[in-house]
CSV table of C-alpha atoms in Angstrom, one decimal:
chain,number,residue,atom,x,y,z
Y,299,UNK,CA,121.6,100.2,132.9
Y,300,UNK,CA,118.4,102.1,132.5
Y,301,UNK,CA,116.0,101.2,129.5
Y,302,UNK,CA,113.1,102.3,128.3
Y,303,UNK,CA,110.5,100.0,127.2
Y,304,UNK,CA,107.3,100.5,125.3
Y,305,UNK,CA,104.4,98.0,124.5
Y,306,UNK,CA,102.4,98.6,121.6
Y,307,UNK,CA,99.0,96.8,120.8
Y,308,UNK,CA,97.8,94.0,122.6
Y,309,UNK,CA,101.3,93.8,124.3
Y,310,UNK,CA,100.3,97.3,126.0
Y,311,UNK,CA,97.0,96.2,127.0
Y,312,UNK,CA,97.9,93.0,128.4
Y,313,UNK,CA,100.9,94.4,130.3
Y,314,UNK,CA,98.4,97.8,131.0
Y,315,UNK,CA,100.9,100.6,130.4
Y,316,UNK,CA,102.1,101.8,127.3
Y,317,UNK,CA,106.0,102.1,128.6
Y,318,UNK,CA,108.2,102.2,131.3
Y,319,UNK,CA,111.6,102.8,132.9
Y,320,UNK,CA,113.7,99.5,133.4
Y,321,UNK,CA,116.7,99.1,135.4
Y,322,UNK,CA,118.5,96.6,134.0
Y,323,UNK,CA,121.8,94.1,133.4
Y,324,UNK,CA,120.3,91.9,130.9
Y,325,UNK,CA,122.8,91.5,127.9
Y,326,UNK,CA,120.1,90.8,125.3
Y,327,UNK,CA,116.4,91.4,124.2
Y,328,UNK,CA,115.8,87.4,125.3
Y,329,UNK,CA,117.2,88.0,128.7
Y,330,UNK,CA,115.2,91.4,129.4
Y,331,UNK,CA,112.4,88.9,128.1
Y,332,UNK,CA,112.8,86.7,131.0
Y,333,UNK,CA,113.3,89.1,133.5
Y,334,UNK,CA,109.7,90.6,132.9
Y,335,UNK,CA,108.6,87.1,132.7
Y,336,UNK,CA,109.9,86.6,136.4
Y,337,UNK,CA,108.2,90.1,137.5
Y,338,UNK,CA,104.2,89.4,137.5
Y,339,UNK,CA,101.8,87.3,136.0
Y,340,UNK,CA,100.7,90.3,133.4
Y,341,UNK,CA,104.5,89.8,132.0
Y,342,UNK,CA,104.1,86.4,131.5
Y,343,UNK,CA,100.8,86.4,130.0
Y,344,UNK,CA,102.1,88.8,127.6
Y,345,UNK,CA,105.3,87.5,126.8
Y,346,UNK,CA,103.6,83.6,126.7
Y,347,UNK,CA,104.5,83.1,123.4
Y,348,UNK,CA,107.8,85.1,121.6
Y,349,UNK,CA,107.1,84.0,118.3
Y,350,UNK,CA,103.6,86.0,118.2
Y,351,UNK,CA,105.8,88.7,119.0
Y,352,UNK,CA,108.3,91.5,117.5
Y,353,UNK,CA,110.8,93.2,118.9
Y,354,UNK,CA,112.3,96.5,117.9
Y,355,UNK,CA,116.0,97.6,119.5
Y,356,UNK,CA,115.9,101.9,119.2
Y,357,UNK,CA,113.3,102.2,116.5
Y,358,UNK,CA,115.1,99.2,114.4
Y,359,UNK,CA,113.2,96.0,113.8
Y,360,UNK,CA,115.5,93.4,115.7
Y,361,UNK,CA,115.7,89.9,116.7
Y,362,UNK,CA,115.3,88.4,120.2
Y,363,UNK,CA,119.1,87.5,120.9
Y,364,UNK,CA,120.4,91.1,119.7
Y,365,UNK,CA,122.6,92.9,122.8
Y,366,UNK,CA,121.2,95.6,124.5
Y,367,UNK,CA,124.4,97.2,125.7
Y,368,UNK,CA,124.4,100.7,125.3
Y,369,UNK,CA,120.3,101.1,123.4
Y,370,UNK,CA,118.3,103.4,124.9
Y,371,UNK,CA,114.7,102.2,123.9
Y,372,UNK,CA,113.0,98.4,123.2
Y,373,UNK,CA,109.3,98.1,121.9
Y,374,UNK,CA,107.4,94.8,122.0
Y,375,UNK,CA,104.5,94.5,119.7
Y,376,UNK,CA,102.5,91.9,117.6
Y,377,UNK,CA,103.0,91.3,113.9
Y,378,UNK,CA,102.4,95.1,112.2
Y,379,UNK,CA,99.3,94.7,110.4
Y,380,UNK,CA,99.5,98.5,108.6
Y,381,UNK,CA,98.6,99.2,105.0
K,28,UNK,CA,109.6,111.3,97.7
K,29,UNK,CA,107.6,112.0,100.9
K,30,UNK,CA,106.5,110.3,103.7
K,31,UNK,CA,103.6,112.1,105.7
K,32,UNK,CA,101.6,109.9,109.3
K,33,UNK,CA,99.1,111.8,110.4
K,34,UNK,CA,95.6,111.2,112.2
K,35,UNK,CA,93.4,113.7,110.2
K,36,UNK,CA,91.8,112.3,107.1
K,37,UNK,CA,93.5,113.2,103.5
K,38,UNK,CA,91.9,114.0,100.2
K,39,UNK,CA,92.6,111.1,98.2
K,40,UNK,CA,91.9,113.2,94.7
K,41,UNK,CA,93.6,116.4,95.5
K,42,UNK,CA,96.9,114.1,96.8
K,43,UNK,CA,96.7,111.8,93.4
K,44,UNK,CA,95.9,114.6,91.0
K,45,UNK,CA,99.2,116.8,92.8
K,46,UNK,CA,101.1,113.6,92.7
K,47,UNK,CA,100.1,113.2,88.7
K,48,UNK,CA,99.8,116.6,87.4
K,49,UNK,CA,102.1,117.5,84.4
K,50,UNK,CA,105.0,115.2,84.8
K,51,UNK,CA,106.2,115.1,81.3
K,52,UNK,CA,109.3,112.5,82.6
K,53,UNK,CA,107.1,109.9,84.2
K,54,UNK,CA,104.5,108.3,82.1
K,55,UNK,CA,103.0,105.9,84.6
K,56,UNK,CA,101.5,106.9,87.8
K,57,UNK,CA,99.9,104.2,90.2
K,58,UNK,CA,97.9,104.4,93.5
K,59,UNK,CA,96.9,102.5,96.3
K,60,UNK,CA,94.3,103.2,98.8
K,61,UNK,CA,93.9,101.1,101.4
K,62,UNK,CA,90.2,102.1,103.1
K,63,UNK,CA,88.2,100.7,106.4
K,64,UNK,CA,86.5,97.4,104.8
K,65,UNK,CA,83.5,96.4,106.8
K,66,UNK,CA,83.0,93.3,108.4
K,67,UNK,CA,80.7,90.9,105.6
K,68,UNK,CA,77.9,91.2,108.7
K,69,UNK,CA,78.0,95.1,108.4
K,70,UNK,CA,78.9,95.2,112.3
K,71,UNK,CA,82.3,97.3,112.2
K,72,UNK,CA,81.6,100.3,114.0
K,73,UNK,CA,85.2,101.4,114.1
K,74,UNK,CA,88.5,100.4,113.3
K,75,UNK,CA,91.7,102.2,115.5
K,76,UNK,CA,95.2,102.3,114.1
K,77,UNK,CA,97.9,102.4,117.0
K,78,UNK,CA,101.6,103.1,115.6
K,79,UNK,CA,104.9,103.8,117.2
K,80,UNK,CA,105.6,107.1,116.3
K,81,UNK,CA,109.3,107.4,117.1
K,82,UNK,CA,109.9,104.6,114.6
K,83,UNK,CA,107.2,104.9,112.1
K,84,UNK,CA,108.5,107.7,109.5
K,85,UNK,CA,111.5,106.0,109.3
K,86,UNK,CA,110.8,102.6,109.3
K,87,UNK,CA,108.5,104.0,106.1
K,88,UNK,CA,111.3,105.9,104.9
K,89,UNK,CA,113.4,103.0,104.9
K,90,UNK,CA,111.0,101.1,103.1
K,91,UNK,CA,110.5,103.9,100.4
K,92,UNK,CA,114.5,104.2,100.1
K,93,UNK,CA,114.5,100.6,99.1
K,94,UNK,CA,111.9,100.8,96.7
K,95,UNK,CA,113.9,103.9,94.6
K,96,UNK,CA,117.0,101.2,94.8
K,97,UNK,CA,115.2,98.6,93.0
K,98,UNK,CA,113.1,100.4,90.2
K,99,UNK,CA,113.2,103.5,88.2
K,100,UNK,CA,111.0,105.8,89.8
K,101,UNK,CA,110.6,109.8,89.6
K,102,UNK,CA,109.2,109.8,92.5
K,103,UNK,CA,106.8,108.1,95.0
K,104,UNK,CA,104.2,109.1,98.4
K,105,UNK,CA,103.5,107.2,101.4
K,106,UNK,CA,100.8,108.6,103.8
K,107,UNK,CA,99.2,106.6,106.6
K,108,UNK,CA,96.8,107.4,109.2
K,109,UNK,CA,96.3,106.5,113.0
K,110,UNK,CA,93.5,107.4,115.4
K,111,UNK,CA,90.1,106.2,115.3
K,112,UNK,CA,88.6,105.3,111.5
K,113,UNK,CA,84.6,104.9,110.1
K,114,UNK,CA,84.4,102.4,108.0
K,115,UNK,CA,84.8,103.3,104.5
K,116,UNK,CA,87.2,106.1,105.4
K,117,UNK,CA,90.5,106.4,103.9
K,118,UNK,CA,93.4,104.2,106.2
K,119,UNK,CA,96.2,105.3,103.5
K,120,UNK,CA,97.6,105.7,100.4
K,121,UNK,CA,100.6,105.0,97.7
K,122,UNK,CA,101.6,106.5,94.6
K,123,UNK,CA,104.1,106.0,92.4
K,124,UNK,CA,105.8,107.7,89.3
K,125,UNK,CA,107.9,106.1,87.2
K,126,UNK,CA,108.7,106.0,83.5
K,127,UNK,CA,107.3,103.1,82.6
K,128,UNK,CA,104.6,101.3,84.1
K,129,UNK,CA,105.9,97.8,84.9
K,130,UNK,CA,108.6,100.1,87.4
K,131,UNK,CA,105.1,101.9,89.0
K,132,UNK,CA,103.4,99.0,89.1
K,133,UNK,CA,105.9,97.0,90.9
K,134,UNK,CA,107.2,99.6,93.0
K,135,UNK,CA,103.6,99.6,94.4
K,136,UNK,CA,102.8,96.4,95.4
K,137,UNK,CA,106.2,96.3,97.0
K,138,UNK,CA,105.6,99.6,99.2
K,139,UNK,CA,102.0,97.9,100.5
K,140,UNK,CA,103.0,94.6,101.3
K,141,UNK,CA,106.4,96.4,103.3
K,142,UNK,CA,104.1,98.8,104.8
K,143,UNK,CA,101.2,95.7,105.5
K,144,UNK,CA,104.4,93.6,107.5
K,145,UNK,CA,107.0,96.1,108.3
K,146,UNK,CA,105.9,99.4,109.1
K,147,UNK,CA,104.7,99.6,113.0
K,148,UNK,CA,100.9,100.0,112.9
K,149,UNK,CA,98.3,97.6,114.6
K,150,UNK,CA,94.4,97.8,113.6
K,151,UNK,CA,92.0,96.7,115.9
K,152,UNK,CA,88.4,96.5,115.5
K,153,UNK,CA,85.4,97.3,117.4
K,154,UNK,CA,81.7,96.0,117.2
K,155,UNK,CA,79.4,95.8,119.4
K,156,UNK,CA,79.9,92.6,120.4
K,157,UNK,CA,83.8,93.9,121.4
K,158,UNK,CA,87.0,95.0,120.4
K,159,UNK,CA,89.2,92.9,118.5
K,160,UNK,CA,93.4,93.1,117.2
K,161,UNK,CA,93.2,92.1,113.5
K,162,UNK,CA,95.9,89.4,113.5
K,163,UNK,CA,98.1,89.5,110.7
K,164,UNK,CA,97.8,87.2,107.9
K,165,UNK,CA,99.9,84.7,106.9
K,166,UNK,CA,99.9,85.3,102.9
K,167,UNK,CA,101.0,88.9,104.2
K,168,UNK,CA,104.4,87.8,105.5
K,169,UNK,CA,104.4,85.2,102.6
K,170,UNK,CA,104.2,88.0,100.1
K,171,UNK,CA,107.6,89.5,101.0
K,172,UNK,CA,109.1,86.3,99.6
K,173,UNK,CA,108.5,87.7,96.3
K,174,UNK,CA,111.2,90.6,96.6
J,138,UNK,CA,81.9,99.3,85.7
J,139,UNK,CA,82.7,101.9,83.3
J,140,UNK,CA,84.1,102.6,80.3
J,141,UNK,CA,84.9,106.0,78.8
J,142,UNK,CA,86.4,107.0,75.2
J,143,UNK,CA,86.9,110.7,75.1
J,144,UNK,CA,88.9,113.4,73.6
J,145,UNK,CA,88.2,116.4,76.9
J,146,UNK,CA,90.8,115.7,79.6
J,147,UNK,CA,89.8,114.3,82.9
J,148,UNK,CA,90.2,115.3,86.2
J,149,UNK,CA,92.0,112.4,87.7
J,150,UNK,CA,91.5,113.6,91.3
J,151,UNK,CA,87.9,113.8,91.0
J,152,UNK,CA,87.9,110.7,88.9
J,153,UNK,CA,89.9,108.8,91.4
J,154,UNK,CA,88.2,110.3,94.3
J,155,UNK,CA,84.5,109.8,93.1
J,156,UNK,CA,85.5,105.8,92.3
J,157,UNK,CA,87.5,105.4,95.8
J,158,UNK,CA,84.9,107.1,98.2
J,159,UNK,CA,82.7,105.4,100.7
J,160,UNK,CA,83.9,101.9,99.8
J,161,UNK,CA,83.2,100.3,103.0
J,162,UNK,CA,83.0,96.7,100.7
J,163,UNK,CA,86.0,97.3,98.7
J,164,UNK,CA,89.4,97.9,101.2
J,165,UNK,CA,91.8,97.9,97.9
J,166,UNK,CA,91.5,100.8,95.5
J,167,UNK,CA,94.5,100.9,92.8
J,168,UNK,CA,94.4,103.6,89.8
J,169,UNK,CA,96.8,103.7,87.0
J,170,UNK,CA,97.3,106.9,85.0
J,171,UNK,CA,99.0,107.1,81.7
J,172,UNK,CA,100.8,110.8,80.9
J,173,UNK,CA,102.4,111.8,77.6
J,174,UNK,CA,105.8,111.1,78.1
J,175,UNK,CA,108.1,113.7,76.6
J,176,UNK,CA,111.2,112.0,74.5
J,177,UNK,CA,114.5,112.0,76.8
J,178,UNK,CA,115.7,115.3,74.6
J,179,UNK,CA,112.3,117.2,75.5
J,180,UNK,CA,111.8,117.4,71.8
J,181,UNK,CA,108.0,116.0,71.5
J,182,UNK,CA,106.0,118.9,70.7
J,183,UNK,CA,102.8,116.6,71.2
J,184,UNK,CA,101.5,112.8,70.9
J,185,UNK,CA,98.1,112.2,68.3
J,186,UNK,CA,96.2,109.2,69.6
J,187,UNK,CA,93.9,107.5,66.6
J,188,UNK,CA,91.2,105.1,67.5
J,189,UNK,CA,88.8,103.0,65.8
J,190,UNK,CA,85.4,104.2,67.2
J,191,UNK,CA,82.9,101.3,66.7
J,192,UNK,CA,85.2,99.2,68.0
J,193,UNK,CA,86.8,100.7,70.8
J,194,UNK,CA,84.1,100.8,73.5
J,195,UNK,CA,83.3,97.1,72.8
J,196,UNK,CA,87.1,95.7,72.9
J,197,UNK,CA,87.6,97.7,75.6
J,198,UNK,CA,84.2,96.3,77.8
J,199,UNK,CA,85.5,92.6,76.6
J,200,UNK,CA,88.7,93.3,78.7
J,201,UNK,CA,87.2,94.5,81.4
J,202,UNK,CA,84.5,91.9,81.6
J,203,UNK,CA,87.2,89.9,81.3
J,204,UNK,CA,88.6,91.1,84.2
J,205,UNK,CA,85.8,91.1,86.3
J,206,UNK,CA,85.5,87.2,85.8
J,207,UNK,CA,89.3,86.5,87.1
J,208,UNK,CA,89.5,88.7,90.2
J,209,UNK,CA,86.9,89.5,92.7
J,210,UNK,CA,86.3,93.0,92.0
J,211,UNK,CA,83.5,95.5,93.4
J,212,UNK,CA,84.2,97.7,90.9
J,213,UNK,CA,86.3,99.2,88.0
J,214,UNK,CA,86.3,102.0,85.6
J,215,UNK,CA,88.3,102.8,82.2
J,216,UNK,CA,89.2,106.0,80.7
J,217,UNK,CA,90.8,106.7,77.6
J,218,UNK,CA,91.1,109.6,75.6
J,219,UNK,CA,92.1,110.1,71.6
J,220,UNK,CA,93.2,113.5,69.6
J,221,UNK,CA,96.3,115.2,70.1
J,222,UNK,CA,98.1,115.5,73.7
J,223,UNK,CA,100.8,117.6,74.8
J,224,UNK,CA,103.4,116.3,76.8
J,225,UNK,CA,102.9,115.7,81.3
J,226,UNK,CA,98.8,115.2,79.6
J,227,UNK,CA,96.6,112.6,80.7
J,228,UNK,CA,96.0,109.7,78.3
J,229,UNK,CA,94.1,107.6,79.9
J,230,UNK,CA,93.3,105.8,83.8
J,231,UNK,CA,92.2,102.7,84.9
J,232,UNK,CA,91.0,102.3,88.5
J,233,UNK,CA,90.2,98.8,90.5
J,234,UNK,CA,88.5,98.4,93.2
J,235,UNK,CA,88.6,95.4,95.2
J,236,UNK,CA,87.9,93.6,98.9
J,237,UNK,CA,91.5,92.6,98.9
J,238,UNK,CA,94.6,94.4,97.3
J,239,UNK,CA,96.4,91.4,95.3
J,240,UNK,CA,92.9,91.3,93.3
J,241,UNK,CA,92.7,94.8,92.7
J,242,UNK,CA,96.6,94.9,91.8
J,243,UNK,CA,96.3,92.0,89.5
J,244,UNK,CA,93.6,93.6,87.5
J,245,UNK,CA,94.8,96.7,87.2
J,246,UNK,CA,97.9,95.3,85.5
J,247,UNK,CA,95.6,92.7,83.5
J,248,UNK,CA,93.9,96.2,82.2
J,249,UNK,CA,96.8,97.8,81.5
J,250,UNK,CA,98.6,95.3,79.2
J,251,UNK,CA,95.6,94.3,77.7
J,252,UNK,CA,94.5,97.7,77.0
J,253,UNK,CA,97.7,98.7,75.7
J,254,UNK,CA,97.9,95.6,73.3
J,255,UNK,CA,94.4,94.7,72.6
J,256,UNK,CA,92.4,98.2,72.5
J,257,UNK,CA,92.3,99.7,68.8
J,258,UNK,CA,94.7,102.9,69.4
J,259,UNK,CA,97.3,104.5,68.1
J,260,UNK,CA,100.1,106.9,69.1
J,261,UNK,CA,102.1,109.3,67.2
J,262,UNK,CA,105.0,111.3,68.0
J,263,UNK,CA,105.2,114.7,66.9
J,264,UNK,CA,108.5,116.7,66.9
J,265,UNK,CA,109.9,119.2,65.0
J,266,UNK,CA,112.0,116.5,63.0
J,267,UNK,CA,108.7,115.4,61.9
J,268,UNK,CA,106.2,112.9,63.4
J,269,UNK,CA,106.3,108.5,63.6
J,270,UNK,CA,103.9,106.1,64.6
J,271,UNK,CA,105.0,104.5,67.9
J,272,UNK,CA,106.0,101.2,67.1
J,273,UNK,CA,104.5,98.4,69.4
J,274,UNK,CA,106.9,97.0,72.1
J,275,UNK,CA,108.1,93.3,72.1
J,276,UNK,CA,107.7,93.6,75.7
J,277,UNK,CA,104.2,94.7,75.8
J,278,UNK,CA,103.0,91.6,73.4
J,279,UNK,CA,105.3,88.9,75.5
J,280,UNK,CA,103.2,90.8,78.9
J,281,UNK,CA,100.2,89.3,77.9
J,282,UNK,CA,101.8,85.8,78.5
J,283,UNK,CA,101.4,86.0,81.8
J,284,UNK,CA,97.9,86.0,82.2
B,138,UNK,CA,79.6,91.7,47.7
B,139,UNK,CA,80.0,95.2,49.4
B,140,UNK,CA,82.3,95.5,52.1
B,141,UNK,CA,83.5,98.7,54.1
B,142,UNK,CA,87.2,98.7,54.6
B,143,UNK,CA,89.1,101.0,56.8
B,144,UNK,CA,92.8,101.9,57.5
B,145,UNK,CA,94.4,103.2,60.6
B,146,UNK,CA,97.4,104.6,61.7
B,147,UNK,CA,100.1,104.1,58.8
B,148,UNK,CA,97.9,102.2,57.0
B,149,UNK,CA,95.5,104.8,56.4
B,150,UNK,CA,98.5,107.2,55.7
B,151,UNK,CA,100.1,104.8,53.0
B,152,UNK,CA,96.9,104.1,51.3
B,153,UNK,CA,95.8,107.7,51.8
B,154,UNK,CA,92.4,107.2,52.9
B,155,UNK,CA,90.4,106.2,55.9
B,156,UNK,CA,88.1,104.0,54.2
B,157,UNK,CA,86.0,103.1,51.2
B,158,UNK,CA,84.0,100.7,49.6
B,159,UNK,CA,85.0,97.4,48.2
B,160,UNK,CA,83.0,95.0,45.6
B,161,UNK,CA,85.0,92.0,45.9
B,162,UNK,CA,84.5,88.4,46.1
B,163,UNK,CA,86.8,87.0,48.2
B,164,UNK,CA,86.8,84.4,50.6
B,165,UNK,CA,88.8,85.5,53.2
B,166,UNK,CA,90.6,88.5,54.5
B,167,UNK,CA,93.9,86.9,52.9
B,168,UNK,CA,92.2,87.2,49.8
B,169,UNK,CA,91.1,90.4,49.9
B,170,UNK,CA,94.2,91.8,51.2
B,171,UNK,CA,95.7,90.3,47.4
B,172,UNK,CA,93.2,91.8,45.5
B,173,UNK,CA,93.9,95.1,47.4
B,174,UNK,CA,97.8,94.6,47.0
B,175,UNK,CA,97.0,94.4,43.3
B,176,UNK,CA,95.5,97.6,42.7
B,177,UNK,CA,97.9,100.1,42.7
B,178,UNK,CA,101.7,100.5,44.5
B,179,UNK,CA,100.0,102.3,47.4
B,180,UNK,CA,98.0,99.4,48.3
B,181,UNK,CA,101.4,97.3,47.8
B,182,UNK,CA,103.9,99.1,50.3
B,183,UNK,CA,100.7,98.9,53.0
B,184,UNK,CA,100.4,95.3,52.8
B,185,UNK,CA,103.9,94.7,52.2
B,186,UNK,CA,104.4,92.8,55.4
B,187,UNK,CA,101.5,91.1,56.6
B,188,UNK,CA,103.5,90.3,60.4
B,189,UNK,CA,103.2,93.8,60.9
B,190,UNK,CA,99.5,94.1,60.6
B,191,UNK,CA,96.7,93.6,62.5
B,192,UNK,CA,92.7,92.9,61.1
B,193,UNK,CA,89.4,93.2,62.8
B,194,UNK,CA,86.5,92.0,61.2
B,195,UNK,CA,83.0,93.3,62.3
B,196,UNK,CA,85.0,95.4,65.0
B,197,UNK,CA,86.7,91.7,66.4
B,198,UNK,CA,90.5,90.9,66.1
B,199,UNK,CA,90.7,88.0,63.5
B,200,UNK,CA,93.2,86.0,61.8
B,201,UNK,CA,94.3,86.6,57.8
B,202,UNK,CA,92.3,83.5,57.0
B,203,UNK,CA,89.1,84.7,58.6
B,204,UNK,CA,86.0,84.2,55.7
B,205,UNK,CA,84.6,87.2,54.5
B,206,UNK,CA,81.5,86.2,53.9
B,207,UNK,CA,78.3,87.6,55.9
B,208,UNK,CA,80.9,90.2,56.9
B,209,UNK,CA,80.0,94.3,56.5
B,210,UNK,CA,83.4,96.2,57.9
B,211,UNK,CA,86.9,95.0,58.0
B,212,UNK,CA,89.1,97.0,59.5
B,213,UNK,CA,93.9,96.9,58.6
B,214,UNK,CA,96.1,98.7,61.2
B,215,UNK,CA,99.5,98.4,62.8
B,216,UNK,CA,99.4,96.5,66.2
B,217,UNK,CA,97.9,98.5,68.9
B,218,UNK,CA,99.6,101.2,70.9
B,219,UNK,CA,97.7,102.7,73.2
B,220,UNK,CA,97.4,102.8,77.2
């Protein structure tokens, strides 16, 4: 299944690119999680700590154990701090 | 209702006094405008707003939609910048209609602290000294609980 | 700080703009506007506000003063106008200005219900069935409680 | 001692004028009022229902049993409407 993923914030910058195509057979957000954990040390740095970070599932806030069977885009991102 | 994002700057009196003028049905209009606050030092020399564009109208709209559920409004604005701000300048702004003015009033503070915790926009600021993600503040996600 | 007791309208844009611009110490700006609300049958032909001169300036600088010493506020202005208003007109603004928005929310609501409850006017209805005084809300008193 | 009264809102429209004069020795603004509610009918129906008035001595809210002494301008109206 292809995915793709965007990064937004310090997420983007620690990761350095702002999205990317992912070929994938994780069955949820928390398993796509540790697959870009197991990738390079830029992953795991980013992804250290999961509860400094959100997760939207195409464009819908979402939590980190929702499927991702048939969704066409995930974002990671800090807390929004808009207003 | 409208929602606009945008990068260029807005003029906050032209948009209130539009928002305002002649409605004979509301009664009550509030604003909010949030603006680049400088650091107590004076160092800020810029603050940048990153967003998600695919998901930032509607995650605002969705917000907005909620808002006309739980009060009676006439009608209501949400406009929010990204890109690169002085400080001082204008980050965004609400307005609200309603009746009366406990509904406008409340309606308000429930758009900003949505927008503040749910709508997808980072700030970061930059000094000299370097650049810096403004983390987000607990009493922000604490003020949700009051919905 | 400002106060104002006038019977010209305002321009509320230029009002609100003038009070929100360049605020690099403030972040928060919130403005309340009061409009003649016409009656749900569209029957007001126009609304006569009364006001007690000597006093009004002076009640209305005790509020704010008041205000000033609850909330951390940069800034705040008060506008009200008296004579006879047709309906969708501007009574009267407040506008807060404040380096966090739950201060310059709060006070802007502390204006409000005091200024509505505590500031020596009057409103009365005109329609072609003749005109009433507007009689003072329960709800507008028991507001004050909260303060 | 002299004392400027006024009357605002319906108060000023029962008794039919926006203010006058008063020689009057009361004591306090209770007093006063039953000197006033004395006078004549008009003076009566305004200060019918004391609950449903509001007074301002020297341009500050006060109470019914505020003194009047020392005092210039006291000032009956309806409880505030405005905002």
């Amino acid at each position: 299944m292809k995915l793709t993923v965007l990064y937004f914030a310090w997420v983007r910058e620690r990761i350095g690119l702002p999205r990317e195509t992912i070929e994938t057979d994780a069955a949820t957000v928390a398993d796509l999680v540790e697959e870009l954990r197991g990738r390079e040390p830029r992953y795991e740095l980013a992804f250290a700590d999961l509860s400094a970070l959100r997760v939207a599932v195409d464009q819908e806030l979402a939590d980190f154990d929702a499927p991702v069977r048939d969704v066409t885009e995930i974002a990671f991102f800090p807390p929004m701090t808009g207003g | 209702m409208a929602v606009r994002v945008q990068q260029e700057d807005f003029d906050f009196g032209a948009e209130a006094d539009a928002f305002a003028e002649g409605r004979a049905d509301a009664g009550a209009v509030v604003t909010f405008t949030g603006l680049v606050r400088d650091r107590p030092d004076g160092g800020l020399r810029e603050m940048e707003i990153e967003h998600y564009p695919a998901m930032t109208e509607r995650a605002i709209a969705a917000i907005e939609a909620e808002a006309v559920s739980r009060w009676n409004l006439v009608d209501s604005l949400i406009l929010h910048r990204y890109g690169r701000l002085r400080p001082g300048a204008r980050i965004m702004m609400v307005a609200t209609a309603a009746p009366h003015r406990a509904d406008a009033f409340a309606a308000a503070e429930f758009l900003m602290d949505y927008l503040k915790s749910r709508a997808p926009f980072w700030k970061k600021e930059v000094t000299d000294a370097g650049a810096e993600w403004v983390a987000a503040q607990a009493e922000d996600e604490a003020a949700l609980g009051r919905w």
